[in-house]
Amino acid sequence: MDQPEPHTNLKLELDRCVKCGMCLPECPTYRLTTDENESPRGRLALIEGWVDGRLPADDRLKAHLDTCLTCRRCERVCPSQVRYGLIIDQARANMRQFSSTLLDALVRKPNYLRVGTKFAQALPLATSTPFGKLHLMHQMAHALPSAVAPPAPGEYPTPTTQARGRVGLFLGCATSVQQTRALYAALRLLQYTGYTVIISGNATCCGAMAQHHGDTKTVKRLADTNRQAFDKSLDAVVSIASGCGTHLDGLNPGLPAPHYDICDFLLTKDHLNTRHFKPFPHKVLLHTPCTVENLYRGAHWAGNLLAMIPELVIESIGEPGQCCGSAGDYMFRHRETAIHLRQPILEYIKSSNADTLLTSNIGCALHIAQGLMEQGRRIDVLHPIEILYRQLKD
């Protein structure tokens, strides 16, 4: 059987777990199945059995690891501070648990994804095949359409007289195709607050999906490309998708300049307040992705920014830290589980009279928007910074 590579510290990391079980009720897949093998504690036990040579890395064991969403809610509650995300990523890599899917190929080449999405948007849904991943990708292309191209590579000077620095804007893959208006909102907000924005034409996929598939060679290649894409003279590199951002934060070595999520950056730099925004007497629903809650510990970021808009009513939805089921390409690979995890969010939206949902991760936005479309529900699914930009005073 395959054994861990000698340089790994899996055994040392696994020894942190005292098998207390506090993670079980926090785990999305354990909640659905009540199967110990589908819990963080159970998966760690399976990995430990493999490391010790007691269990083979067979399809059954790999399947239990594959069903993990890597939401890392378990890390939030673990009294022993087990680094579960690190362990499962290493185990997947050492077991050679990765595949090359159509989605993998598309997101690693943003231009391919852009062309494919535009082609899908041009086709009526009725003409698509009624089964498989292609149909789902077609639906998502229509559920979260983007009518504008992403910002072009180049330097965008701040129009303000008080220049505060230079930041790089990381476009991402799916974001640069289906959330381009959010990228323009980020660009304008950064300029508005005094920053010259640099968009690199060489930046590529962040590598998060490759990481969770255990494809370490691709992770390294993408990381090297992104390090070279940004100049160390930048004051910061800013991203807008929390799934991308948390992966960029984990690069070792990191990017040449400090990395920030856009909401964190705007709050930390403290250049915005209520006087900068026009009133908006409207109610919006705010969804906080598990990456923001569990990894960034930034559940307050978007809410605190949106609270600067006079008269805006913000209603938080979803159980804190619980994954909506998107989890990169998980919503394609484990469709039934993804639908179950999304359902409470869709039911809440259905019971609300709001017509705008805000979420700060492209995967969550696509997954939820596709579910709303299937229900025939018309509601805008936006990034929080899109509302902030819309309400900026001239």
mmCIF file of C-alpha atoms in Angstrom:
data_model
loop_
_atom_site.group_PDB
_atom_site.id
_atom_site.type_symbol
_atom_site.label_atom_id
_atom_site.label_comp_id
_atom_site.label_asym_id
_atom_site.label_seq_id
_atom_site.Cartn_x
_atom_site.Cartn_y
_atom_site.Cartn_z
ATOM 1 C CA MET A 1 0.000 0.000 0.000
ATOM 2 C CA ASP A 2 1.056 3.642 -0.488
ATOM 3 C CA GLN A 3 2.714 5.115 2.573
ATOM 4 C CA PRO A 4 3.255 8.777 3.546
ATOM 5 C CA GLU A 5 6.286 10.441 2.064
ATOM 6 C CA PRO A 6 9.180 10.622 4.569
ATOM 7 C CA HIS A 7 9.167 14.411 4.841
ATOM 8 C CA THR A 8 5.609 14.684 6.103
ATOM 9 C CA ASN A 9 4.725 15.238 9.752
ATOM 10 C CA LEU A 10 1.305 13.606 9.562
ATOM 11 C CA LYS A 11 1.854 11.393 12.592
ATOM 12 C CA LEU A 12 2.921 14.359 14.721
ATOM 13 C CA GLU A 13 -0.109 16.360 13.609
ATOM 14 C CA LEU A 14 -2.468 13.428 14.146
ATOM 15 C CA ASP A 15 -1.244 13.006 17.729
ATOM 16 C CA ARG A 16 -2.817 16.357 18.608
ATOM 17 C CA CYS A 17 -6.297 14.804 18.354
ATOM 18 C CA VAL A 18 -7.528 13.421 21.703
ATOM 19 C CA LYS A 19 -10.711 11.962 20.149
ATOM 20 C CA CYS A 20 -12.992 14.106 22.334
ATOM 21 C CA GLY A 21 -15.685 14.352 19.652
ATOM 22 C CA MET A 22 -16.440 18.057 20.004
ATOM 23 C CA CYS A 23 -16.024 18.346 16.241
ATOM 24 C CA LEU A 24 -18.810 15.905 15.383
ATOM 25 C CA PRO A 25 -21.864 18.190 15.740
ATOM 26 C CA GLU A 26 -20.045 20.944 13.837
ATOM 27 C CA CYS A 27 -19.266 18.789 10.785
ATOM 28 C CA PRO A 28 -21.681 19.170 7.833
ATOM 29 C CA THR A 29 -21.242 15.624 6.530
ATOM 30 C CA TYR A 30 -21.561 14.021 9.971
ATOM 31 C CA ARG A 31 -24.772 15.953 10.543
ATOM 32 C CA LEU A 32 -26.223 14.501 7.350
ATOM 33 C CA THR A 33 -25.079 10.910 7.862
ATOM 34 C CA THR A 34 -24.276 10.401 11.589
ATOM 35 C CA ASP A 35 -21.514 8.162 10.239
ATOM 36 C CA GLU A 36 -18.320 8.380 12.286
ATOM 37 C CA ASN A 37 -16.279 7.913 9.108
ATOM 38 C CA GLU A 38 -17.874 11.103 7.795
ATOM 39 C CA SER A 39 -16.702 13.174 10.766
ATOM 40 C CA PRO A 40 -13.389 14.963 11.388
ATOM 41 C CA ARG A 41 -12.527 12.559 14.211
ATOM 42 C CA GLY A 42 -13.374 9.573 12.038
ATOM 43 C CA ARG A 43 -11.389 10.826 9.057
ATOM 44 C CA LEU A 44 -8.385 11.493 11.293
ATOM 45 C CA ALA A 45 -8.660 7.937 12.621
ATOM 46 C CA LEU A 46 -8.734 6.604 9.062
ATOM 47 C CA ILE A 47 -5.665 8.640 8.126
ATOM 48 C CA GLU A 48 -3.892 7.473 11.288
ATOM 49 C CA GLY A 49 -4.688 3.869 10.418
ATOM 50 C CA TRP A 50 -3.158 4.371 7.000
ATOM 51 C CA VAL A 51 -0.074 6.138 8.393
ATOM 52 C CA ASP A 52 0.470 3.246 10.837
ATOM 53 C CA GLY A 53 0.087 0.681 8.059
ATOM 54 C CA ARG A 54 -3.133 -0.816 9.456
ATOM 55 C CA LEU A 55 -5.399 0.408 6.622
ATOM 56 C CA PRO A 56 -4.857 0.461 2.871
ATOM 57 C CA ALA A 57 -5.406 3.659 0.876
ATOM 58 C CA ASP A 58 -8.208 1.961 -1.018
ATOM 59 C CA ASP A 59 -11.202 3.528 -2.732
ATOM 60 C CA ARG A 60 -13.375 3.172 0.380
ATOM 61 C CA LEU A 61 -10.958 5.117 2.578
ATOM 62 C CA LYS A 62 -10.334 7.755 -0.083
ATOM 63 C CA ALA A 63 -14.085 8.211 -0.543
ATOM 64 C CA HIS A 64 -14.493 9.268 3.096
ATOM 65 C CA LEU A 65 -11.708 11.816 2.695
ATOM 66 C CA ASP A 66 -13.143 13.060 -0.579
ATOM 67 C CA THR A 67 -16.558 13.818 0.941
ATOM 68 C CA CYS A 68 -14.978 16.313 3.370
ATOM 69 C CA LEU A 69 -15.801 19.879 2.302
ATOM 70 C CA THR A 70 -12.690 21.230 4.083
ATOM 71 C CA CYS A 71 -14.852 23.937 5.664
ATOM 72 C CA ARG A 72 -12.682 23.566 8.789
ATOM 73 C CA ARG A 73 -15.507 24.318 11.182
ATOM 74 C CA CYS A 74 -13.995 21.576 13.311
ATOM 75 C CA GLU A 75 -10.859 23.678 13.817
ATOM 76 C CA ARG A 76 -12.938 26.466 15.350
ATOM 77 C CA VAL A 77 -14.138 24.254 18.200
ATOM 78 C CA CYS A 78 -11.155 21.934 18.692
ATOM 79 C CA PRO A 79 -9.701 22.336 22.221
ATOM 80 C CA SER A 80 -6.449 20.671 21.079
ATOM 81 C CA GLN A 81 -6.023 22.989 18.090
ATOM 82 C CA VAL A 82 -5.757 20.120 15.626
ATOM 83 C CA ARG A 83 -4.766 21.470 12.209
ATOM 84 C CA TYR A 84 -7.338 19.403 10.379
ATOM 85 C CA GLY A 85 -7.101 21.237 7.066
ATOM 86 C CA LEU A 86 -3.355 20.671 6.895
ATOM 87 C CA ILE A 87 -3.730 16.984 7.752
ATOM 88 C CA ILE A 88 -6.399 16.154 5.196
ATOM 89 C CA ASP A 89 -4.658 18.091 2.417
ATOM 90 C CA GLN A 90 -1.395 16.230 3.147
ATOM 91 C CA ALA A 91 -3.166 12.893 3.291
ATOM 92 C CA ARG A 92 -4.885 13.480 -0.028
ATOM 93 C CA ALA A 93 -1.587 14.468 -1.599
ATOM 94 C CA ASN A 94 0.304 11.477 -0.192
ATOM 95 C CA MET A 95 -2.417 9.079 -1.309
ATOM 96 C CA ARG A 96 -2.237 10.623 -4.778
ATOM 97 C CA GLN A 97 -5.911 11.504 -4.456
ATOM 98 C CA PHE A 98 -6.384 13.930 -7.280
ATOM 99 C CA SER A 99 -8.131 13.902 -10.599
ATOM 100 C CA SER A 100 -8.116 16.031 -13.731
ATOM 101 C CA THR A 101 -11.682 17.043 -14.475
ATOM 102 C CA LEU A 102 -13.119 19.376 -17.079
ATOM 103 C CA LEU A 103 -13.698 21.969 -14.357
ATOM 104 C CA ASP A 104 -10.088 21.639 -13.160
ATOM 105 C CA ALA A 105 -8.831 22.291 -16.684
ATOM 106 C CA LEU A 106 -11.138 25.271 -17.155
ATOM 107 C CA VAL A 107 -10.367 27.138 -13.947
ATOM 108 C CA ARG A 108 -6.627 26.750 -14.378
ATOM 109 C CA LYS A 109 -6.943 28.603 -17.678
ATOM 110 C CA PRO A 110 -9.167 31.660 -17.004
ATOM 111 C CA ASN A 111 -9.359 32.480 -20.715
ATOM 112 C CA TYR A 112 -10.813 29.026 -21.402
ATOM 113 C CA LEU A 113 -13.300 29.469 -18.572
ATOM 114 C CA ARG A 114 -14.254 32.902 -19.860
ATOM 115 C CA VAL A 115 -14.897 31.646 -23.404
ATOM 116 C CA GLY A 116 -16.742 28.567 -22.151
ATOM 117 C CA THR A 117 -18.972 30.619 -19.861
ATOM 118 C CA LYS A 118 -19.832 33.141 -22.556
ATOM 119 C CA PHE A 119 -20.684 30.302 -24.931
ATOM 120 C CA ALA A 120 -22.900 28.703 -22.270
ATOM 121 C CA GLN A 121 -24.650 32.018 -21.602
ATOM 122 C CA ALA A 122 -25.382 32.347 -25.313
ATOM 123 C CA LEU A 123 -27.208 29.004 -25.345
ATOM 124 C CA PRO A 124 -30.765 28.833 -23.997
ATOM 125 C CA LEU A 125 -31.036 26.452 -21.075
ATOM 126 C CA ALA A 126 -33.512 24.315 -23.019
ATOM 127 C CA THR A 127 -30.802 23.352 -25.504
ATOM 128 C CA SER A 128 -28.435 21.925 -22.900
ATOM 129 C CA THR A 129 -28.113 18.278 -22.016
ATOM 130 C CA PRO A 130 -30.450 17.436 -19.106
ATOM 131 C CA PHE A 131 -27.769 15.559 -17.182
ATOM 132 C CA GLY A 132 -24.229 15.727 -15.952
ATOM 133 C CA LYS A 133 -21.755 18.393 -14.980
ATOM 134 C CA LEU A 134 -22.025 20.226 -18.300
ATOM 135 C CA HIS A 135 -25.686 20.925 -17.649
ATOM 136 C CA LEU A 136 -24.900 22.204 -14.155
ATOM 137 C CA MET A 137 -22.111 24.440 -15.455
ATOM 138 C CA HIS A 138 -24.544 25.730 -18.072
ATOM 139 C CA GLN A 139 -27.100 26.559 -15.390
ATOM 140 C CA MET A 140 -24.505 28.419 -13.322
ATOM 141 C CA ALA A 141 -23.439 30.448 -16.323
ATOM 142 C CA HIS A 142 -27.037 31.697 -16.537
ATOM 143 C CA ALA A 143 -27.624 31.963 -12.791
ATOM 144 C CA LEU A 144 -24.856 34.508 -12.238
ATOM 145 C CA PRO A 145 -24.354 36.228 -15.591
ATOM 146 C CA SER A 146 -21.773 38.943 -16.136
ATOM 147 C CA ALA A 147 -22.190 41.252 -19.100
ATOM 148 C CA VAL A 148 -18.824 42.999 -18.835
ATOM 149 C CA ALA A 149 -15.235 41.883 -19.276
ATOM 150 C CA PRO A 150 -12.957 41.988 -16.211
ATOM 151 C CA PRO A 151 -10.655 44.977 -15.667
ATOM 152 C CA ALA A 152 -7.736 44.842 -18.094
ATOM 153 C CA PRO A 153 -4.175 44.426 -16.831
ATOM 154 C CA GLY A 154 -2.494 47.722 -16.109
ATOM 155 C CA GLU A 155 -2.070 50.529 -13.596
ATOM 156 C CA TYR A 156 -5.118 52.458 -12.380
ATOM 157 C CA PRO A 157 -4.047 55.665 -10.574
ATOM 158 C CA THR A 158 -6.093 57.040 -7.726
ATOM 159 C CA PRO A 159 -8.005 60.194 -8.675
ATOM 160 C CA THR A 160 -7.716 61.570 -5.156
ATOM 161 C CA THR A 161 -5.135 64.133 -4.117
ATOM 162 C CA GLN A 162 -4.189 62.077 -1.054
ATOM 163 C CA ALA A 163 -2.336 59.068 -2.471
ATOM 164 C CA ARG A 164 -1.901 56.369 0.158
ATOM 165 C CA GLY A 165 -0.058 53.654 -1.736
ATOM 166 C CA ARG A 166 -0.156 50.992 -4.433
ATOM 167 C CA VAL A 167 -2.034 47.695 -4.215
ATOM 168 C CA GLY A 168 -2.373 44.709 -6.517
ATOM 169 C CA LEU A 169 -5.855 43.377 -7.283
ATOM 170 C CA PHE A 170 -6.038 39.586 -7.678
ATOM 171 C CA LEU A 171 -8.755 38.754 -10.209
ATOM 172 C CA GLY A 172 -9.112 35.002 -9.709
ATOM 173 C CA CYS A 173 -10.627 32.496 -12.142
ATOM 174 C CA ALA A 174 -14.389 32.175 -11.768
ATOM 175 C CA THR A 175 -14.530 35.679 -10.282
ATOM 176 C CA SER A 176 -12.955 37.172 -13.394
ATOM 177 C CA VAL A 177 -15.665 35.508 -15.473
ATOM 178 C CA GLN A 178 -18.863 35.715 -13.431
ATOM 179 C CA GLN A 179 -18.308 38.450 -10.850
ATOM 180 C CA THR A 180 -16.641 41.096 -12.960
ATOM 181 C CA ARG A 181 -18.841 43.878 -11.594
ATOM 182 C CA ALA A 182 -17.534 43.032 -8.128
ATOM 183 C CA LEU A 183 -13.971 43.365 -9.426
ATOM 184 C CA TYR A 184 -14.771 46.827 -10.807
ATOM 185 C CA ALA A 185 -16.364 47.713 -7.466
ATOM 186 C CA ALA A 186 -13.166 46.662 -5.676
ATOM 187 C CA LEU A 187 -11.062 48.622 -8.139
ATOM 188 C CA ARG A 188 -13.124 51.804 -7.713
ATOM 189 C CA LEU A 189 -13.318 51.529 -3.932
ATOM 190 C CA LEU A 190 -9.554 51.139 -3.700
ATOM 191 C CA GLN A 191 -9.037 54.137 -5.974
ATOM 192 C CA TYR A 192 -11.639 56.133 -4.020
ATOM 193 C CA THR A 193 -9.773 55.477 -0.773
ATOM 194 C CA GLY A 194 -6.466 56.707 -2.209
ATOM 195 C CA TYR A 195 -4.756 53.682 -3.734
ATOM 196 C CA THR A 196 -3.290 53.194 -7.167
ATOM 197 C CA VAL A 197 -4.354 49.716 -8.296
ATOM 198 C CA ILE A 198 -2.139 47.336 -10.251
ATOM 199 C CA ILE A 199 -3.748 44.464 -12.163
ATOM 200 C CA SER A 200 -1.249 41.883 -13.331
ATOM 201 C CA GLY A 201 -1.739 40.122 -16.624
ATOM 202 C CA ASN A 202 0.350 37.211 -15.370
ATOM 203 C CA ALA A 203 -1.596 36.203 -12.249
ATOM 204 C CA THR A 204 -3.415 32.888 -12.540
ATOM 205 C CA CYS A 205 -5.624 30.502 -10.574
ATOM 206 C CA CYS A 206 -4.947 30.652 -6.827
ATOM 207 C CA GLY A 207 -4.587 26.851 -6.665
ATOM 208 C CA ALA A 208 -7.158 26.140 -3.940
ATOM 209 C CA MET A 209 -8.953 23.364 -5.800
ATOM 210 C CA ALA A 210 -5.680 21.692 -6.749
ATOM 211 C CA GLN A 211 -4.672 21.892 -3.088
ATOM 212 C CA HIS A 212 -7.805 20.113 -1.919
ATOM 213 C CA HIS A 213 -7.373 17.442 -4.592
ATOM 214 C CA GLY A 214 -3.840 16.778 -3.372
ATOM 215 C CA ASP A 215 -2.262 17.922 -6.637
ATOM 216 C CA THR A 216 0.859 19.428 -5.097
ATOM 217 C CA LYS A 217 2.727 19.891 -8.375
ATOM 218 C CA THR A 218 -0.024 22.100 -9.763
ATOM 219 C CA VAL A 219 -0.275 23.989 -6.465
ATOM 220 C CA LYS A 220 3.446 24.781 -6.567
ATOM 221 C CA ARG A 221 3.356 25.831 -10.222
ATOM 222 C CA LEU A 222 0.413 28.186 -9.706
ATOM 223 C CA ALA A 223 1.919 29.614 -6.514
ATOM 224 C CA ASP A 224 5.217 30.333 -8.257
ATOM 225 C CA THR A 225 3.371 32.083 -11.095
ATOM 226 C CA ASN A 226 1.372 34.258 -8.703
ATOM 227 C CA ARG A 227 4.445 35.215 -6.669
ATOM 228 C CA GLN A 228 6.110 36.421 -9.841
ATOM 229 C CA ALA A 229 2.986 38.288 -10.961
ATOM 230 C CA PHE A 230 3.119 40.835 -8.132
ATOM 231 C CA ASP A 231 5.856 43.297 -7.215
ATOM 232 C CA LYS A 232 7.275 43.350 -3.686
ATOM 233 C CA SER A 233 7.068 47.147 -3.767
ATOM 234 C CA LEU A 234 3.266 46.906 -3.484
ATOM 235 C CA ASP A 235 1.729 47.838 -0.160
ATOM 236 C CA ALA A 236 -0.702 44.934 -0.441
ATOM 237 C CA VAL A 237 -2.345 42.389 -2.719
ATOM 238 C CA VAL A 238 -6.137 42.357 -2.402
ATOM 239 C CA SER A 239 -8.539 39.588 -3.439
ATOM 240 C CA ILE A 240 -12.340 39.534 -3.311
ATOM 241 C CA ALA A 241 -13.188 35.793 -3.175
ATOM 242 C CA SER A 242 -12.659 34.352 0.294
ATOM 243 C CA GLY A 243 -11.939 30.863 -1.060
ATOM 244 C CA CYS A 244 -9.053 32.246 -3.106
ATOM 245 C CA GLY A 245 -7.902 34.552 -0.356
ATOM 246 C CA THR A 246 -7.604 31.939 2.367
ATOM 247 C CA HIS A 247 -5.518 29.801 0.025
ATOM 248 C CA LEU A 248 -3.241 32.724 -0.873
ATOM 249 C CA ASP A 249 -2.778 33.393 2.834
ATOM 250 C CA GLY A 250 -1.508 29.844 3.283
ATOM 251 C CA LEU A 251 1.214 29.991 0.633
ATOM 252 C CA ASN A 252 4.716 29.306 1.939
ATOM 253 C CA PRO A 253 6.511 31.444 0.975
ATOM 254 C CA GLY A 254 3.708 33.929 0.614
ATOM 255 C CA LEU A 255 3.092 36.580 -1.997
ATOM 256 C CA PRO A 256 5.725 39.354 -2.239
ATOM 257 C CA ALA A 257 3.326 41.821 -0.576
ATOM 258 C CA PRO A 258 0.901 41.299 2.332
ATOM 259 C CA HIS A 259 -2.392 39.791 1.217
ATOM 260 C CA TYR A 260 -5.813 41.050 2.350
ATOM 261 C CA ASP A 261 -9.420 40.197 1.659
ATOM 262 C CA ILE A 262 -11.058 43.323 0.220
ATOM 263 C CA CYS A 263 -13.459 43.713 3.158
ATOM 264 C CA ASP A 264 -10.674 43.312 5.701
ATOM 265 C CA PHE A 265 -8.489 45.793 3.807
ATOM 266 C CA LEU A 266 -11.181 48.471 3.660
ATOM 267 C CA LEU A 267 -11.936 48.066 7.362
ATOM 268 C CA THR A 268 -8.313 47.861 8.512
ATOM 269 C CA LYS A 269 -7.231 50.952 6.596
ATOM 270 C CA ASP A 270 -10.221 52.841 8.039
ATOM 271 C CA HIS A 271 -10.627 55.307 5.155
ATOM 272 C CA LEU A 272 -14.407 54.893 4.848
ATOM 273 C CA ASN A 273 -17.243 55.972 7.106
ATOM 274 C CA THR A 274 -20.933 56.861 6.942
ATOM 275 C CA ARG A 275 -20.370 60.283 5.373
ATOM 276 C CA HIS A 276 -19.005 58.623 2.226
ATOM 277 C CA PHE A 277 -22.265 56.825 1.391
ATOM 278 C CA LYS A 278 -25.724 57.741 0.162
ATOM 279 C CA PRO A 279 -28.716 56.385 2.117
ATOM 280 C CA PHE A 280 -30.214 53.128 0.882
ATOM 281 C CA PRO A 281 -33.564 52.348 2.570
ATOM 282 C CA HIS A 282 -33.494 48.695 1.623
ATOM 283 C CA LYS A 283 -33.138 45.255 3.220
ATOM 284 C CA VAL A 284 -30.379 42.899 2.121
ATOM 285 C CA LEU A 285 -29.620 39.342 3.195
ATOM 286 C CA LEU A 286 -25.996 38.725 4.168
ATOM 287 C CA HIS A 287 -24.468 35.261 3.871
ATOM 288 C CA THR A 288 -21.062 34.686 5.463
ATOM 289 C CA PRO A 289 -19.022 31.941 3.741
ATOM 290 C CA CYS A 290 -17.415 29.303 5.937
ATOM 291 C CA THR A 291 -13.997 30.462 4.744
ATOM 292 C CA VAL A 292 -14.676 33.905 6.212
ATOM 293 C CA GLU A 293 -16.131 32.555 9.461
ATOM 294 C CA ASN A 294 -13.831 29.614 10.142
ATOM 295 C CA LEU A 295 -10.502 30.562 8.566
ATOM 296 C CA TYR A 296 -10.421 34.352 8.421
ATOM 297 C CA ARG A 297 -12.468 34.785 11.629
ATOM 298 C CA GLY A 298 -13.879 37.785 9.782
ATOM 299 C CA ALA A 299 -17.627 37.315 10.090
ATOM 300 C CA HIS A 300 -17.954 40.968 11.130
ATOM 301 C CA TRP A 301 -16.129 42.429 8.129
ATOM 302 C CA ALA A 302 -18.925 42.741 5.580
ATOM 303 C CA GLY A 303 -21.532 43.701 8.159
ATOM 304 C CA ASN A 304 -19.390 46.476 9.606
ATOM 305 C CA LEU A 305 -18.741 47.894 6.141
ATOM 306 C CA LEU A 306 -22.387 47.709 5.081
ATOM 307 C CA ALA A 307 -23.438 49.374 8.332
ATOM 308 C CA MET A 308 -21.784 52.547 7.018
ATOM 309 C CA ILE A 309 -24.600 52.889 4.456
ATOM 310 C CA PRO A 310 -27.377 54.971 6.051
ATOM 311 C CA GLU A 311 -30.809 53.306 6.295
ATOM 312 C CA LEU A 312 -29.612 49.942 4.969
ATOM 313 C CA VAL A 313 -31.136 46.989 6.834
ATOM 314 C CA ILE A 314 -28.807 43.978 7.026
ATOM 315 C CA GLU A 315 -30.208 40.545 7.858
ATOM 316 C CA SER A 316 -27.667 37.766 8.386
ATOM 317 C CA ILE A 317 -28.634 34.319 7.164
ATOM 318 C CA GLY A 318 -27.239 30.835 7.522
ATOM 319 C CA GLU A 319 -25.796 29.068 10.543
ATOM 320 C CA PRO A 320 -22.397 30.574 11.403
ATOM 321 C CA GLY A 321 -19.525 28.572 9.965
ATOM 322 C CA GLN A 322 -21.659 25.976 8.201
ATOM 323 C CA CYS A 323 -20.723 25.307 4.589
ATOM 324 C CA CYS A 324 -23.368 25.976 1.936
ATOM 325 C CA GLY A 325 -22.112 22.994 -0.061
ATOM 326 C CA SER A 326 -20.213 24.776 -2.816
ATOM 327 C CA ALA A 327 -16.646 24.100 -1.577
ATOM 328 C CA GLY A 328 -14.822 24.656 -4.874
ATOM 329 C CA ASP A 329 -15.875 21.876 -7.224
ATOM 330 C CA TYR A 330 -17.574 19.857 -4.457
ATOM 331 C CA MET A 331 -20.962 21.027 -5.742
ATOM 332 C CA PHE A 332 -20.172 19.174 -8.980
ATOM 333 C CA ARG A 333 -18.601 16.053 -7.501
ATOM 334 C CA HIS A 334 -21.031 15.475 -4.607
ATOM 335 C CA ARG A 335 -24.187 17.026 -5.929
ATOM 336 C CA GLU A 336 -26.691 15.462 -3.545
ATOM 337 C CA THR A 337 -24.766 16.486 -0.427
ATOM 338 C CA ALA A 338 -24.231 19.989 -1.796
ATOM 339 C CA ILE A 339 -27.977 20.385 -2.422
ATOM 340 C CA HIS A 340 -28.842 19.225 1.106
ATOM 341 C CA LEU A 341 -26.409 21.689 2.655
ATOM 342 C CA ARG A 342 -27.736 24.551 0.541
ATOM 343 C CA GLN A 343 -31.406 23.907 1.262
ATOM 344 C CA PRO A 344 -31.722 25.774 4.625
ATOM 345 C CA ILE A 345 -30.322 28.898 2.965
ATOM 346 C CA LEU A 346 -32.765 28.669 0.061
ATOM 347 C CA GLU A 347 -35.676 28.147 2.461
ATOM 348 C CA TYR A 348 -34.697 31.216 4.466
ATOM 349 C CA ILE A 349 -34.436 33.334 1.329
ATOM 350 C CA LYS A 350 -37.845 32.080 0.193
ATOM 351 C CA SER A 351 -39.417 33.179 3.479
ATOM 352 C CA SER A 352 -37.872 36.643 3.212
ATOM 353 C CA ASN A 353 -39.162 39.598 1.237
ATOM 354 C CA ALA A 354 -35.634 40.756 0.397
ATOM 355 C CA ASP A 355 -34.547 40.908 -3.223
ATOM 356 C CA THR A 356 -30.775 41.054 -2.672
ATOM 357 C CA LEU A 357 -28.419 38.439 -1.259
ATOM 358 C CA LEU A 358 -24.800 39.309 -0.502
ATOM 359 C CA THR A 359 -21.975 36.786 -0.155
ATOM 360 C CA SER A 360 -18.226 37.251 -0.424
ATOM 361 C CA ASN A 361 -17.176 34.006 -2.125
ATOM 362 C CA ILE A 362 -17.759 33.248 -5.796
ATOM 363 C CA GLY A 363 -18.396 29.532 -5.172
ATOM 364 C CA CYS A 364 -21.152 30.286 -2.652
ATOM 365 C CA ALA A 365 -22.641 32.881 -4.996
ATOM 366 C CA LEU A 366 -22.777 30.436 -7.918
ATOM 367 C CA HIS A 367 -24.169 27.575 -5.836
ATOM 368 C CA ILE A 368 -26.889 29.655 -4.198
ATOM 369 C CA ALA A 369 -27.790 31.527 -7.383
ATOM 370 C CA GLN A 370 -28.210 28.253 -9.272
ATOM 371 C CA GLY A 371 -30.530 26.941 -6.547
ATOM 372 C CA LEU A 372 -32.610 30.122 -6.649
ATOM 373 C CA MET A 373 -32.863 29.874 -10.433
ATOM 374 C CA GLU A 374 -34.119 26.299 -10.201
ATOM 375 C CA GLN A 375 -36.832 27.514 -7.812
ATOM 376 C CA GLY A 376 -37.804 30.317 -10.172
ATOM 377 C CA ARG A 377 -36.835 32.904 -7.538
ATOM 378 C CA ARG A 378 -35.615 36.256 -8.839
ATOM 379 C CA ILE A 379 -33.075 37.794 -6.499
ATOM 380 C CA ASP A 380 -29.780 39.586 -7.050
ATOM 381 C CA VAL A 381 -26.775 37.649 -5.732
ATOM 382 C CA LEU A 382 -23.946 40.142 -5.257
ATOM 383 C CA HIS A 383 -20.664 40.664 -3.454
ATOM 384 C CA PRO A 384 -21.033 43.078 -0.476
ATOM 385 C CA ILE A 385 -18.631 45.551 -2.085
ATOM 386 C CA GLU A 386 -20.998 45.952 -5.044
ATOM 387 C CA ILE A 387 -23.552 47.626 -2.758
ATOM 388 C CA LEU A 388 -20.825 49.736 -1.161
ATOM 389 C CA TYR A 389 -19.669 50.981 -4.557
ATOM 390 C CA ARG A 390 -23.197 51.696 -5.765
ATOM 391 C CA GLN A 391 -23.859 53.888 -2.734
ATOM 392 C CA LEU A 392 -20.626 55.876 -2.793
ATOM 393 C CA LYS A 393 -21.127 59.607 -2.955
ATOM 394 C CA ASP A 394 -19.626 61.317 -5.998
#
